[in-house]
mmCIF file of C-alpha atoms in Angstrom:
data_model
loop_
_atom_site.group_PDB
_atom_site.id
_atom_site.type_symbol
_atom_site.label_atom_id
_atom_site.label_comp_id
_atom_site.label_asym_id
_atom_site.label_seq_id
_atom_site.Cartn_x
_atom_site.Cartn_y
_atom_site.Cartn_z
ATOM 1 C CA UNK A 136 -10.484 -38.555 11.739
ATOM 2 C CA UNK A 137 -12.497 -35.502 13.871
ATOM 3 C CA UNK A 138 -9.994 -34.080 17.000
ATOM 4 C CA UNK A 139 -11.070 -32.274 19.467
ATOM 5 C CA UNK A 140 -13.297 -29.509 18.438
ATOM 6 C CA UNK A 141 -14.714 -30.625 15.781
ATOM 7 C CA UNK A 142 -11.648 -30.581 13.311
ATOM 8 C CA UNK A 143 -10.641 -32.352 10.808
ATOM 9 C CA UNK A 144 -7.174 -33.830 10.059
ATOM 10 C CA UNK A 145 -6.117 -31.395 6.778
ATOM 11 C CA UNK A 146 -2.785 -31.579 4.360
ATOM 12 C CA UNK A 147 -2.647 -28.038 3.977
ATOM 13 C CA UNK A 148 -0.841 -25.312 5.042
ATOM 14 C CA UNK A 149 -1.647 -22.310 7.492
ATOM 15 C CA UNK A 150 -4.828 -20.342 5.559
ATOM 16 C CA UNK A 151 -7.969 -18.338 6.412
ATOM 17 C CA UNK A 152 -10.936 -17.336 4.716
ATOM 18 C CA UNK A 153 -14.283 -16.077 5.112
ATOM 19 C CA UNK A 154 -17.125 -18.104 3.954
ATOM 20 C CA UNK A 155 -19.761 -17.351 1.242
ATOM 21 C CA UNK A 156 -22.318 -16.806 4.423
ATOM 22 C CA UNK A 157 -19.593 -14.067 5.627
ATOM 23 C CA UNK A 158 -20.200 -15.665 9.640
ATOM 24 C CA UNK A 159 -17.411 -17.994 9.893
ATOM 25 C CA UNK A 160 -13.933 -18.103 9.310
ATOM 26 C CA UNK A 161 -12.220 -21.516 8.413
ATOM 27 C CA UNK A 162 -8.784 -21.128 9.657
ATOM 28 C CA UNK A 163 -6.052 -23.811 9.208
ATOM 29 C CA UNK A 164 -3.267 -24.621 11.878
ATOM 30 C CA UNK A 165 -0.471 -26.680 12.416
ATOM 31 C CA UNK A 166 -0.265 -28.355 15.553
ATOM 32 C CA UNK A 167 2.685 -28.256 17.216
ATOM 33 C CA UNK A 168 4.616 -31.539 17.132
ATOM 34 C CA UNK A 169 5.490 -33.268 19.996
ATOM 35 C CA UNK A 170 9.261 -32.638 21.132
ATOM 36 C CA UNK A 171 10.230 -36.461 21.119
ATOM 37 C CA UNK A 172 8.644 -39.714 22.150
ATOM 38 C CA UNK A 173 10.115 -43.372 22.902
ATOM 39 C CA UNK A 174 13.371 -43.830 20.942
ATOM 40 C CA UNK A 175 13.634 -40.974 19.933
ATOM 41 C CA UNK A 176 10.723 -41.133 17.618
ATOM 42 C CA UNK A 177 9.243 -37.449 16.210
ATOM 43 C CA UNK A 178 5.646 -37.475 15.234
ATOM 44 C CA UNK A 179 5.120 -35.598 11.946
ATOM 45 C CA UNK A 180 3.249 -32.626 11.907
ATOM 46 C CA UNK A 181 -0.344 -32.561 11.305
ATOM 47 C CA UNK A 182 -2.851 -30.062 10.373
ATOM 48 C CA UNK A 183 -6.747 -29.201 11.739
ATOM 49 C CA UNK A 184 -9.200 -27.162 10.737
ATOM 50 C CA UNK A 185 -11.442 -25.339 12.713
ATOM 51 C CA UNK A 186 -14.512 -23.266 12.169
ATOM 52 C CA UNK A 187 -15.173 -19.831 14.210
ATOM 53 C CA UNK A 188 -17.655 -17.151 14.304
ATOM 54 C CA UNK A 189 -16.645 -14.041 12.428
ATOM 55 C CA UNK A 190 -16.719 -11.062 13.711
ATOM 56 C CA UNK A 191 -17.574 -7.492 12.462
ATOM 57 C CA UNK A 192 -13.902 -6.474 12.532
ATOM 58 C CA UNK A 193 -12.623 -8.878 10.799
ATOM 59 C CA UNK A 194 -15.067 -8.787 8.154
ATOM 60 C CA UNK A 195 -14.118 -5.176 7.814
ATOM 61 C CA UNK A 196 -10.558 -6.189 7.075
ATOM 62 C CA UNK A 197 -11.617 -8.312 4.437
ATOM 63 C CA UNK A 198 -13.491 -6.278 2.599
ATOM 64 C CA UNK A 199 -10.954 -3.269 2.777
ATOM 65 C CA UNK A 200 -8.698 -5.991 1.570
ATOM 66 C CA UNK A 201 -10.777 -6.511 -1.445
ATOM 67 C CA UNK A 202 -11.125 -3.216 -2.304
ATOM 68 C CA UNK A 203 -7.494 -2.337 -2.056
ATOM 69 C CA UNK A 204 -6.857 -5.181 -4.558
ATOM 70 C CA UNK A 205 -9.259 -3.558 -6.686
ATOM 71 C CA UNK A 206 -6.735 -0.452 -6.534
ATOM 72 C CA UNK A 207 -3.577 -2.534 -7.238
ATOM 73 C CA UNK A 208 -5.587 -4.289 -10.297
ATOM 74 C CA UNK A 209 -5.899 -0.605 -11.277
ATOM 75 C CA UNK A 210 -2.155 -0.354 -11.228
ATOM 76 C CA UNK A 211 -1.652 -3.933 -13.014
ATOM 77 C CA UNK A 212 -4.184 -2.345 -15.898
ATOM 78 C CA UNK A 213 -1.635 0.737 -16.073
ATOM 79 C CA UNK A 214 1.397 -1.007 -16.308
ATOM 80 C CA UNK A 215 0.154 -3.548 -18.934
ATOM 81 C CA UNK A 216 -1.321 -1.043 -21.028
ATOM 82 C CA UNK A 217 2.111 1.119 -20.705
ATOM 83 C CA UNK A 218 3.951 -2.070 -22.398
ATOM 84 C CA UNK A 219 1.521 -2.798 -24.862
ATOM 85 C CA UNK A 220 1.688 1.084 -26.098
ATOM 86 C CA UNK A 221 -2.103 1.702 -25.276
ATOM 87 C CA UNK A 222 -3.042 4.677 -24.074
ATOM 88 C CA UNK A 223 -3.393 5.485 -19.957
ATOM 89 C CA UNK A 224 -4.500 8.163 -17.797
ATOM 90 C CA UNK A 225 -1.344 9.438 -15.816
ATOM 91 C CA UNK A 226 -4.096 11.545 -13.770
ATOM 92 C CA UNK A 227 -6.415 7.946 -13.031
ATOM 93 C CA UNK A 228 -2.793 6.604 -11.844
ATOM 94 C CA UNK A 229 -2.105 9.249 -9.598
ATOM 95 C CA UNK A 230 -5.131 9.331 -8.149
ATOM 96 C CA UNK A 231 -5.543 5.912 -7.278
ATOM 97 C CA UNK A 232 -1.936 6.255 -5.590
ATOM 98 C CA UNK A 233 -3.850 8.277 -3.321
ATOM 99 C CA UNK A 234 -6.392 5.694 -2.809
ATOM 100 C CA UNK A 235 -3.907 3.314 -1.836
ATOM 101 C CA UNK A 236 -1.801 5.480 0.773
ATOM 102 C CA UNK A 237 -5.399 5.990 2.362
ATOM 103 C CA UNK A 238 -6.959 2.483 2.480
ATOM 104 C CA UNK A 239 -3.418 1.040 3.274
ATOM 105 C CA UNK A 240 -3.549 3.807 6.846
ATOM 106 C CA UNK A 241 -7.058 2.277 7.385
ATOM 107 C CA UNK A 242 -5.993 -1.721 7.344
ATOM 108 C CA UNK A 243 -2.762 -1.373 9.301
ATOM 109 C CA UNK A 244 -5.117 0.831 12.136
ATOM 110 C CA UNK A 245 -7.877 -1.948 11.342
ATOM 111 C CA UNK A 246 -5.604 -4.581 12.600
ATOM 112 C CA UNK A 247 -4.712 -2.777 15.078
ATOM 113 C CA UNK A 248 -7.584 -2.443 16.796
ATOM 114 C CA UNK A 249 -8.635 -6.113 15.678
ATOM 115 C CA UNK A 250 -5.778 -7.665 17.719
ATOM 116 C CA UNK A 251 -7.034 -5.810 21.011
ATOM 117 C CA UNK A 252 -9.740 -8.837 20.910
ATOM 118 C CA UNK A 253 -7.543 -11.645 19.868
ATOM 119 C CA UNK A 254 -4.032 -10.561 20.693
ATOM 120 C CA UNK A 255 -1.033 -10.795 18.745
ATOM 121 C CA UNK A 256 -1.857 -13.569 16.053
ATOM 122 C CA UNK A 257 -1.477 -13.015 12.775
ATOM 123 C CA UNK A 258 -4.276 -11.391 10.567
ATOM 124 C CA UNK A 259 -4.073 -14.056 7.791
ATOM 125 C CA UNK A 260 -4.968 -13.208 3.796
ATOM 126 C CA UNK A 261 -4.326 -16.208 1.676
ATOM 127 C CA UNK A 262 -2.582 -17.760 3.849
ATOM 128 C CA UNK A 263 0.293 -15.162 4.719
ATOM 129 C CA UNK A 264 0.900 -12.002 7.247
ATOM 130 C CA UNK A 265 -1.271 -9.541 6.013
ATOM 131 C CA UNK A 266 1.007 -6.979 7.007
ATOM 132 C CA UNK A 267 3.634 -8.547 5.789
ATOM 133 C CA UNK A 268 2.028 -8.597 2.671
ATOM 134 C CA UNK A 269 1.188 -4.783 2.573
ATOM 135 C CA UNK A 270 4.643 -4.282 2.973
ATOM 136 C CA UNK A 271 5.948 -6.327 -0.170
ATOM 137 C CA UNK A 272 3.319 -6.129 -2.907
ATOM 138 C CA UNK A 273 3.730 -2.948 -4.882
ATOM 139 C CA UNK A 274 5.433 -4.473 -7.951
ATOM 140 C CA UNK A 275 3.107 -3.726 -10.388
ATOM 141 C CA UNK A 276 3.884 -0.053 -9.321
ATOM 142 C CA UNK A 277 7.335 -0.778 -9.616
ATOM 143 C CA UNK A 278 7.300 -2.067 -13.346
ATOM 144 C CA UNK A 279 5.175 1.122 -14.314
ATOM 145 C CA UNK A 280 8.572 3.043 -13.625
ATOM 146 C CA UNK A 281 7.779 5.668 -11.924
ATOM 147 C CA UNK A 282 10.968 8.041 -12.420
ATOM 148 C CA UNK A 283 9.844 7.955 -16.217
ATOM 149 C CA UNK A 284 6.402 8.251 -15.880
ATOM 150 C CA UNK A 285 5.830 10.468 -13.326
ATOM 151 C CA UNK A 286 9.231 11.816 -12.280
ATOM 152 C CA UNK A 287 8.893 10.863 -8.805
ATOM 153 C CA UNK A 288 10.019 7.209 -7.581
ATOM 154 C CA UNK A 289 7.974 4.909 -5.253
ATOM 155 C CA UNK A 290 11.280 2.517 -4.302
ATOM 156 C CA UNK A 291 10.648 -0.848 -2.606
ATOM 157 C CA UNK A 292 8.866 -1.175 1.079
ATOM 158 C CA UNK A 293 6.632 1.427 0.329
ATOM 159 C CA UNK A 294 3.304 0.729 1.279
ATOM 160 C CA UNK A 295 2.106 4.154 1.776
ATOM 161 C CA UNK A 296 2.787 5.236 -1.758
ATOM 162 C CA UNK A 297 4.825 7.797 -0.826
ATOM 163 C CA UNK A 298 6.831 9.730 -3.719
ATOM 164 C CA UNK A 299 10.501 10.081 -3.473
ATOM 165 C CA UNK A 300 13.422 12.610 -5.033
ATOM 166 C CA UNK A 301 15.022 10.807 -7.840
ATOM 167 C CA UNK A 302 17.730 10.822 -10.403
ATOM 168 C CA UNK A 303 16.128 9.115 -13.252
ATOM 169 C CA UNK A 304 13.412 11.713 -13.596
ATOM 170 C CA UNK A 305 14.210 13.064 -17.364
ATOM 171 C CA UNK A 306 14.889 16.839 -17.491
ATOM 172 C CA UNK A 307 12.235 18.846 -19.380
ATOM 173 C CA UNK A 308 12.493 19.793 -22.667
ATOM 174 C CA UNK A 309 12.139 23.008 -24.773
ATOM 175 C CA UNK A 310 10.391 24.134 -21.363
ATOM 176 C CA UNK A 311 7.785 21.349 -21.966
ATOM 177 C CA UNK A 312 7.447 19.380 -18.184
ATOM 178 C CA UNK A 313 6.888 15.538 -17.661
ATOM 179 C CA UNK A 314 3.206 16.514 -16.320
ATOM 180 C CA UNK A 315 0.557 18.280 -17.822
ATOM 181 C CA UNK A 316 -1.353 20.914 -15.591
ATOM 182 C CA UNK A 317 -4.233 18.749 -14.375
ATOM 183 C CA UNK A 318 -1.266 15.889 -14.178
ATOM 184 C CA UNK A 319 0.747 17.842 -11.556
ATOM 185 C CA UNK A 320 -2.190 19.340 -9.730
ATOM 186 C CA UNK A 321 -2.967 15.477 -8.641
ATOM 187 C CA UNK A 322 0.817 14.915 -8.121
ATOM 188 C CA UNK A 323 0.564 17.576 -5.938
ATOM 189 C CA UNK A 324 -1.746 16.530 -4.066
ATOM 190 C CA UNK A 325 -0.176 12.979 -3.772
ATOM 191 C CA UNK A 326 2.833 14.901 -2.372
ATOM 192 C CA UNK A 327 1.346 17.357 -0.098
ATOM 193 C CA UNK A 328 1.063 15.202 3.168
ATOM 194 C CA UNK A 329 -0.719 17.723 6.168
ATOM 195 C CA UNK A 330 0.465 16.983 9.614
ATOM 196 C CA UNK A 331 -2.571 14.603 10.887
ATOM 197 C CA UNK A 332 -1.674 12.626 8.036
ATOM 198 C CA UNK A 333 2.341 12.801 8.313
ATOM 199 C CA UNK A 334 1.548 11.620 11.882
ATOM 200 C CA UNK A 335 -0.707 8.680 11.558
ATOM 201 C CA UNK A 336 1.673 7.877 8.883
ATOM 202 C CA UNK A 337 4.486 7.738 11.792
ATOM 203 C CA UNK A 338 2.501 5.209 14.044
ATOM 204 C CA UNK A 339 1.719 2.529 11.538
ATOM 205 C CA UNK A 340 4.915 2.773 9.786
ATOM 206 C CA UNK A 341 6.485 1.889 13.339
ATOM 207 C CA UNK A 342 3.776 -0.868 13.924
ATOM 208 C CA UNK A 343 4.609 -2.388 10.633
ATOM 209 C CA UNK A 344 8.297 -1.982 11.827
ATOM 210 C CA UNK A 345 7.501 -3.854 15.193
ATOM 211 C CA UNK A 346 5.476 -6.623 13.341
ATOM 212 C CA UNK A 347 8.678 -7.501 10.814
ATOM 213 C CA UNK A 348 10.654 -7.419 13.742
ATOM 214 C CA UNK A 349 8.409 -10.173 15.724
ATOM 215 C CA UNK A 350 7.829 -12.406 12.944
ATOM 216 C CA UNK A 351 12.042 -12.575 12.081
ATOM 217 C CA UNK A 352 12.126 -13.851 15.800
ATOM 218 C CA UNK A 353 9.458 -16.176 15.681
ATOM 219 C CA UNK A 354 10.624 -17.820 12.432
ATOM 220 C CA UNK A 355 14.047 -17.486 14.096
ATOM 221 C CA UNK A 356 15.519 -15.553 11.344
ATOM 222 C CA UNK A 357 18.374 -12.997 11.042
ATOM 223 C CA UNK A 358 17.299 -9.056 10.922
ATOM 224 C CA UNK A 359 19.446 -7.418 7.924
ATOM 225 C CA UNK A 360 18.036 -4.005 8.680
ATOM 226 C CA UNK A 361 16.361 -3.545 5.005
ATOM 227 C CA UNK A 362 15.346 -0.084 4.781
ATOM 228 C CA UNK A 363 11.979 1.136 4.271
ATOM 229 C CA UNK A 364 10.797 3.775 1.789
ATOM 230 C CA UNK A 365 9.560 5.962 4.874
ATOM 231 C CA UNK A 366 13.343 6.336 5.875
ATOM 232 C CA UNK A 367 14.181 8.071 2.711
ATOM 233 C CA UNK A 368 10.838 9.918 2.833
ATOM 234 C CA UNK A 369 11.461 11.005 6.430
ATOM 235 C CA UNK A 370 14.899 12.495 5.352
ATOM 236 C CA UNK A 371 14.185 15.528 3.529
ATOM 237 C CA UNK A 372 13.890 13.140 0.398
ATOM 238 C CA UNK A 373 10.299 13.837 -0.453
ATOM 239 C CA UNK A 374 9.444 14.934 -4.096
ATOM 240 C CA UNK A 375 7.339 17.999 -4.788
ATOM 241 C CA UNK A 376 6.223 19.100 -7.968
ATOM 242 C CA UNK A 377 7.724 22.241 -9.231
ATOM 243 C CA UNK A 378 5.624 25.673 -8.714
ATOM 244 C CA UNK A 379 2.843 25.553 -10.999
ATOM 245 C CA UNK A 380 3.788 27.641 -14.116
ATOM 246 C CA UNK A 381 1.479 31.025 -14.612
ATOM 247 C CA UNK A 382 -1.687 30.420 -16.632
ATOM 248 C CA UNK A 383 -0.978 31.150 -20.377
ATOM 249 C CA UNK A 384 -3.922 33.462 -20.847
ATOM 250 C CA UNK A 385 -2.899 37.146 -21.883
ATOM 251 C CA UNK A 386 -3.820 39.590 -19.946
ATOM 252 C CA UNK A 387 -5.820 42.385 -22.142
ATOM 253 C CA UNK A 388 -3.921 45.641 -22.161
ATOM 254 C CA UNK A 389 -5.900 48.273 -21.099
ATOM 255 C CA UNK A 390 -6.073 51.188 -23.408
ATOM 256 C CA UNK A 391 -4.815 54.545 -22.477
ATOM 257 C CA UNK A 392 -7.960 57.609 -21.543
ATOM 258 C CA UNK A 393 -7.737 60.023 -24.130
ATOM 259 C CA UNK A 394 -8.694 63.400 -23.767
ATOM 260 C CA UNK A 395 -12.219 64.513 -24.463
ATOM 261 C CA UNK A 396 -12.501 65.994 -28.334
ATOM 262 C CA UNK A 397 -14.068 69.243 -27.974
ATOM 263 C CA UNK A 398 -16.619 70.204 -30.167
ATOM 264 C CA UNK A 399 -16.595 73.498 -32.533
ATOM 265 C CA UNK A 400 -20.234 75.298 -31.514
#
Protein backbone atom coordinates (compact mmCIF):
# COMPACT_ATOMS: atom_id res chain seq x y z
CA UNK A 1 0.00 0.00 0.00
CA UNK A 2 1.87 3.52 -1.41
CA UNK A 3 1.51 6.58 1.52
CA UNK A 4 2.05 9.72 0.90
CA UNK A 5 5.14 10.35 -1.04
CA UNK A 6 5.47 7.70 -2.82
CA UNK A 7 6.42 5.12 0.00
CA UNK A 8 5.93 1.97 0.55
CA UNK A 9 4.72 0.18 3.72
CA UNK A 10 8.30 -1.78 4.78
CA UNK A 11 9.01 -4.45 7.83
CA UNK A 12 12.31 -3.23 8.39
CA UNK A 13 14.10 -1.31 10.61
CA UNK A 14 15.70 2.30 10.41
CA UNK A 15 18.55 1.91 7.35
CA UNK A 16 20.16 3.99 4.57
CA UNK A 17 22.04 3.35 1.62
CA UNK A 18 23.22 4.72 -1.50
CA UNK A 19 22.16 3.18 -4.66
CA UNK A 20 24.26 1.48 -7.41
CA UNK A 21 23.47 4.88 -9.59
CA UNK A 22 25.15 6.80 -6.44
CA UNK A 23 21.93 9.71 -6.89
CA UNK A 24 19.55 8.51 -4.40
CA UNK A 25 19.47 7.47 -1.03
CA UNK A 26 16.74 4.92 0.15
CA UNK A 27 16.26 5.72 3.70
CA UNK A 28 13.90 3.75 6.02
CA UNK A 29 11.75 5.37 8.91
CA UNK A 30 9.48 4.54 11.46
CA UNK A 31 6.54 6.54 11.73
CA UNK A 32 5.65 7.65 14.80
CA UNK A 33 2.64 5.84 16.29
CA UNK A 34 -0.26 7.48 17.18
CA UNK A 35 -0.50 8.25 21.09
CA UNK A 36 -3.95 6.40 21.56
CA UNK A 37 -7.19 6.07 19.68
CA UNK A 38 -10.88 4.90 20.73
CA UNK A 39 -10.62 2.51 23.72
CA UNK A 40 -7.65 2.86 24.25
CA UNK A 41 -6.51 1.14 21.15
CA UNK A 42 -2.50 1.75 20.03
CA UNK A 43 -1.81 1.37 16.38
CA UNK A 44 1.40 -0.63 15.81
CA UNK A 45 4.18 0.92 14.33
CA UNK A 46 4.77 0.91 10.74
CA UNK A 47 7.60 1.55 8.50
CA UNK A 48 8.01 3.67 4.88
CA UNK A 49 10.45 4.04 2.62
CA UNK A 50 11.32 6.90 0.81
CA UNK A 51 13.63 7.77 -2.01
CA UNK A 52 15.78 11.20 -2.04
CA UNK A 53 18.29 12.82 -4.15
CA UNK A 54 21.83 12.42 -2.92
CA UNK A 55 23.89 14.89 -2.50
CA UNK A 56 27.68 15.50 -3.01
CA UNK A 57 28.29 15.52 0.75
CA UNK A 58 26.86 12.74 1.56
CA UNK A 59 28.33 10.77 -1.08
CA UNK A 60 31.62 11.96 0.29
CA UNK A 61 30.80 10.37 3.61
CA UNK A 62 30.21 7.23 2.06
CA UNK A 63 32.99 6.77 0.30
CA UNK A 64 35.39 7.93 3.21
CA UNK A 65 33.37 5.33 4.98
CA UNK A 66 34.45 2.72 2.60
CA UNK A 67 37.78 3.48 2.59
CA UNK A 68 38.19 3.60 6.31
CA UNK A 69 36.77 0.03 6.36
CA UNK A 70 39.36 -0.80 4.01
CA UNK A 71 41.86 0.38 6.91
CA UNK A 72 40.11 -1.60 9.70
CA UNK A 73 40.10 -4.82 7.22
CA UNK A 74 43.84 -3.99 7.29
CA UNK A 75 43.77 -4.35 11.03
CA UNK A 76 41.38 -7.60 10.91
CA UNK A 77 44.30 -9.09 8.36
CA UNK A 78 46.92 -8.22 11.25
CA UNK A 79 45.27 -9.62 14.00
CA UNK A 80 44.31 -12.91 12.22
CA UNK A 81 47.60 -13.43 10.89
CA UNK A 82 49.12 -12.65 14.59
CA UNK A 83 46.94 -15.83 15.85
CA UNK A 84 47.60 -18.00 13.14
CA UNK A 85 51.59 -17.38 13.69
CA UNK A 86 52.04 -15.85 10.09
CA UNK A 87 54.19 -13.33 9.65
CA UNK A 88 53.04 -9.29 9.77
CA UNK A 89 54.49 -6.03 9.21
CA UNK A 90 54.49 -4.14 12.66
CA UNK A 91 55.61 -1.01 10.39
CA UNK A 92 52.25 -1.65 7.71
CA UNK A 93 50.26 -1.70 11.22
CA UNK A 94 51.52 1.38 12.44
CA UNK A 95 51.14 3.11 9.59
CA UNK A 96 47.75 2.41 8.82
CA UNK A 97 47.01 3.56 12.58
CA UNK A 98 47.90 6.73 11.15
CA UNK A 99 45.56 6.38 8.35
CA UNK A 100 42.83 5.83 10.59
CA UNK A 101 43.40 8.82 13.18
CA UNK A 102 43.38 10.94 9.83
CA UNK A 103 40.33 9.69 7.86
CA UNK A 104 38.43 9.26 11.24
CA UNK A 105 39.25 13.68 11.78
CA UNK A 106 37.90 13.95 8.17
CA UNK A 107 34.31 11.98 8.71
CA UNK A 108 33.48 13.42 12.12
CA UNK A 109 34.30 17.24 10.32
CA UNK A 110 32.40 15.67 7.17
CA UNK A 111 29.33 15.29 9.20
CA UNK A 112 29.73 18.17 10.53
CA UNK A 113 29.44 20.23 7.89
CA UNK A 114 26.78 17.74 6.28
CA UNK A 115 24.26 18.46 9.09
CA UNK A 116 24.48 22.37 8.38
CA UNK A 117 22.05 21.30 5.31
CA UNK A 118 19.88 18.82 7.03
CA UNK A 119 20.21 19.55 10.71
CA UNK A 120 20.68 17.32 13.47
CA UNK A 121 19.52 13.81 12.07
CA UNK A 122 21.49 11.11 12.22
CA UNK A 123 24.14 10.27 9.47
CA UNK A 124 23.04 6.59 9.08
CA UNK A 125 25.69 3.56 7.95
CA UNK A 126 23.96 0.26 8.02
CA UNK A 127 21.46 1.25 9.74
CA UNK A 128 23.16 2.79 12.99
CA UNK A 129 24.75 6.35 14.21
CA UNK A 130 27.65 6.66 12.27
CA UNK A 131 29.30 8.37 14.93
CA UNK A 132 28.28 6.23 17.22
CA UNK A 133 29.78 3.68 15.35
CA UNK A 134 33.27 5.41 14.99
CA UNK A 135 33.28 5.51 18.51
CA UNK A 136 32.82 1.64 19.26
CA UNK A 137 34.44 -0.33 16.44
CA UNK A 138 38.13 -0.71 17.08
CA UNK A 139 38.07 -4.33 18.29
CA UNK A 140 40.02 -5.84 15.87
CA UNK A 141 42.72 -3.36 17.20
CA UNK A 142 41.97 -4.41 20.49
CA UNK A 143 42.54 -8.28 19.96
CA UNK A 144 45.96 -7.42 18.18
CA UNK A 145 47.10 -6.42 21.84
CA UNK A 146 48.70 -3.63 21.54
CA UNK A 147 50.80 -3.44 24.95
CA UNK A 148 52.55 -6.68 23.49
CA UNK A 149 52.91 -5.78 20.16
CA UNK A 150 53.74 -2.46 20.10
CA UNK A 151 54.20 -1.39 23.72
CA UNK A 152 51.79 1.30 23.58
CA UNK A 153 47.91 0.59 24.34
CA UNK A 154 44.95 1.90 22.23
CA UNK A 155 42.16 1.22 25.28
CA UNK A 156 38.45 1.30 24.38
CA UNK A 157 36.59 4.65 22.90
CA UNK A 158 39.40 5.46 20.96
CA UNK A 159 38.59 6.44 17.67
CA UNK A 160 41.48 8.58 16.96
CA UNK A 161 44.01 5.84 17.46
CA UNK A 162 45.70 7.54 19.88
CA UNK A 163 48.60 5.57 21.85
CA UNK A 164 48.53 5.44 25.54
CA UNK A 165 51.28 4.79 28.61
CA UNK A 166 50.85 1.29 29.71
CA UNK A 167 51.85 -1.34 32.16
CA UNK A 168 51.76 -4.40 30.11
CA UNK A 169 54.41 -3.17 27.72
CA UNK A 170 57.28 -6.01 28.35
CA UNK A 171 60.64 -4.53 29.49
CA UNK A 172 63.47 -4.93 26.95
CA UNK A 173 65.80 -7.45 27.03
CA UNK A 174 69.64 -7.83 26.90
CA UNK A 175 69.20 -4.07 25.62
CA UNK A 176 67.20 -5.49 22.64
CA UNK A 177 63.74 -2.98 22.39
CA UNK A 178 60.14 -4.16 21.40
CA UNK A 179 60.65 -2.04 18.01
CA UNK A 180 63.10 -2.21 15.48
CA UNK A 181 64.54 1.20 14.12
CA UNK A 182 62.28 1.70 11.11
CA UNK A 183 59.44 0.19 13.70
CA UNK A 184 59.82 3.10 16.17
CA UNK A 185 60.52 5.79 13.62
CA UNK A 186 56.66 5.13 12.46
CA UNK A 187 55.64 4.82 16.17
CA UNK A 188 57.02 7.97 16.45
CA UNK A 189 55.40 9.48 14.20
CA UNK A 190 52.00 7.93 15.33
CA UNK A 191 52.85 9.62 18.67
CA UNK A 192 54.08 12.93 17.72
CA UNK A 193 50.70 14.89 17.45
CA UNK A 194 51.68 18.91 16.28
CA UNK A 195 49.36 21.47 17.66
CA UNK A 196 46.88 21.94 14.47
CA UNK A 197 46.38 18.42 14.86
CA UNK A 198 46.12 18.19 18.87
CA UNK A 199 43.49 20.93 18.25
CA UNK A 200 41.20 19.63 15.62
CA UNK A 201 41.54 16.58 17.64
CA UNK A 202 39.88 18.71 20.66
CA UNK A 203 36.75 19.84 18.57
CA UNK A 204 35.59 16.53 17.24
CA UNK A 205 36.38 14.66 20.27
CA UNK A 206 33.85 17.19 22.03
CA UNK A 207 31.33 16.84 19.05
CA UNK A 208 31.44 13.14 19.39
CA UNK A 209 30.98 13.87 23.19
CA UNK A 210 27.84 16.12 22.47
CA UNK A 211 26.38 13.52 19.95
CA UNK A 212 26.54 10.45 22.78
CA UNK A 213 25.12 12.81 25.00
CA UNK A 214 21.93 13.64 22.61
CA UNK A 215 21.28 10.26 21.51
CA UNK A 216 21.22 8.84 25.57
CA UNK A 217 18.37 11.55 25.83
CA UNK A 218 16.56 10.77 22.88
CA UNK A 219 16.52 7.00 23.54
CA UNK A 220 15.80 8.15 27.11
CA UNK A 221 18.67 6.39 28.57
CA UNK A 222 20.86 6.87 31.69
CA UNK A 223 24.49 8.68 31.11
CA UNK A 224 27.16 6.46 33.17
CA UNK A 225 29.93 8.85 32.28
CA UNK A 226 32.15 6.04 30.36
CA UNK A 227 35.39 7.53 29.77
CA UNK A 228 36.95 8.08 26.56
CA UNK A 229 40.51 7.23 25.50
CA UNK A 230 41.12 11.10 24.83
CA UNK A 231 40.72 11.64 28.70
CA UNK A 232 43.65 9.51 29.47
CA UNK A 233 45.47 10.90 26.41
CA UNK A 234 44.73 14.48 27.48
CA UNK A 235 46.30 13.72 30.97
CA UNK A 236 49.87 13.56 30.49
CA UNK A 237 49.22 9.77 29.62
CA UNK A 238 50.48 9.82 26.08
CA UNK A 239 53.19 7.21 25.05
CA UNK A 240 56.37 8.25 23.30
CA UNK A 241 58.89 6.09 22.06
CA UNK A 242 62.14 6.17 23.83
CA UNK A 243 65.10 8.45 22.23
CA UNK A 244 66.24 6.76 19.26
CA UNK A 245 69.45 4.81 20.19
CA UNK A 246 72.84 6.20 18.29
CA UNK A 247 73.46 4.58 14.91
CA UNK A 248 75.78 1.49 15.37
CA UNK A 249 78.25 2.52 12.71
CA UNK A 250 81.92 3.11 14.09
CA UNK A 251 83.26 6.04 13.66
CA UNK A 252 86.88 5.62 11.85
CA UNK A 253 89.64 6.80 14.13
CA UNK A 254 91.62 9.19 12.61
CA UNK A 255 95.28 8.48 12.60
CA UNK A 256 97.73 10.63 14.35
CA UNK A 257 100.24 13.25 11.71
CA UNK A 258 103.55 12.02 12.01
CA UNK A 259 106.44 13.98 11.52
CA UNK A 260 108.00 14.34 8.12
CA UNK A 261 111.11 11.62 7.69
CA UNK A 262 113.94 13.61 6.58
CA UNK A 263 115.98 12.45 3.99
CA UNK A 264 119.98 11.83 4.22
CA UNK A 265 121.37 14.03 0.94
Amino acid sequence: MPLVGGGLLQPYADVQYIDKSDRFRIERRKIRPPKKVQYGVIKPRVYYTSVEQTDHAELEIVSLVVRRSALLQKISEYRDAEAERRPWSKVEALKTLIALRSITLTIVAAVRSWRVSVGERAFLHRGENLLLVLRDDMRDLELLDPPIQFGFDIGRRNPFCLPLITHRAPPPIGGKRLLKRDEEAIARQLAHISHDERAQILVEHEYLQREEKRDLRQNKQMDRNRPWAFDRWDADRGWMPAPPLPSPTKRLRARPEQPPVERLS
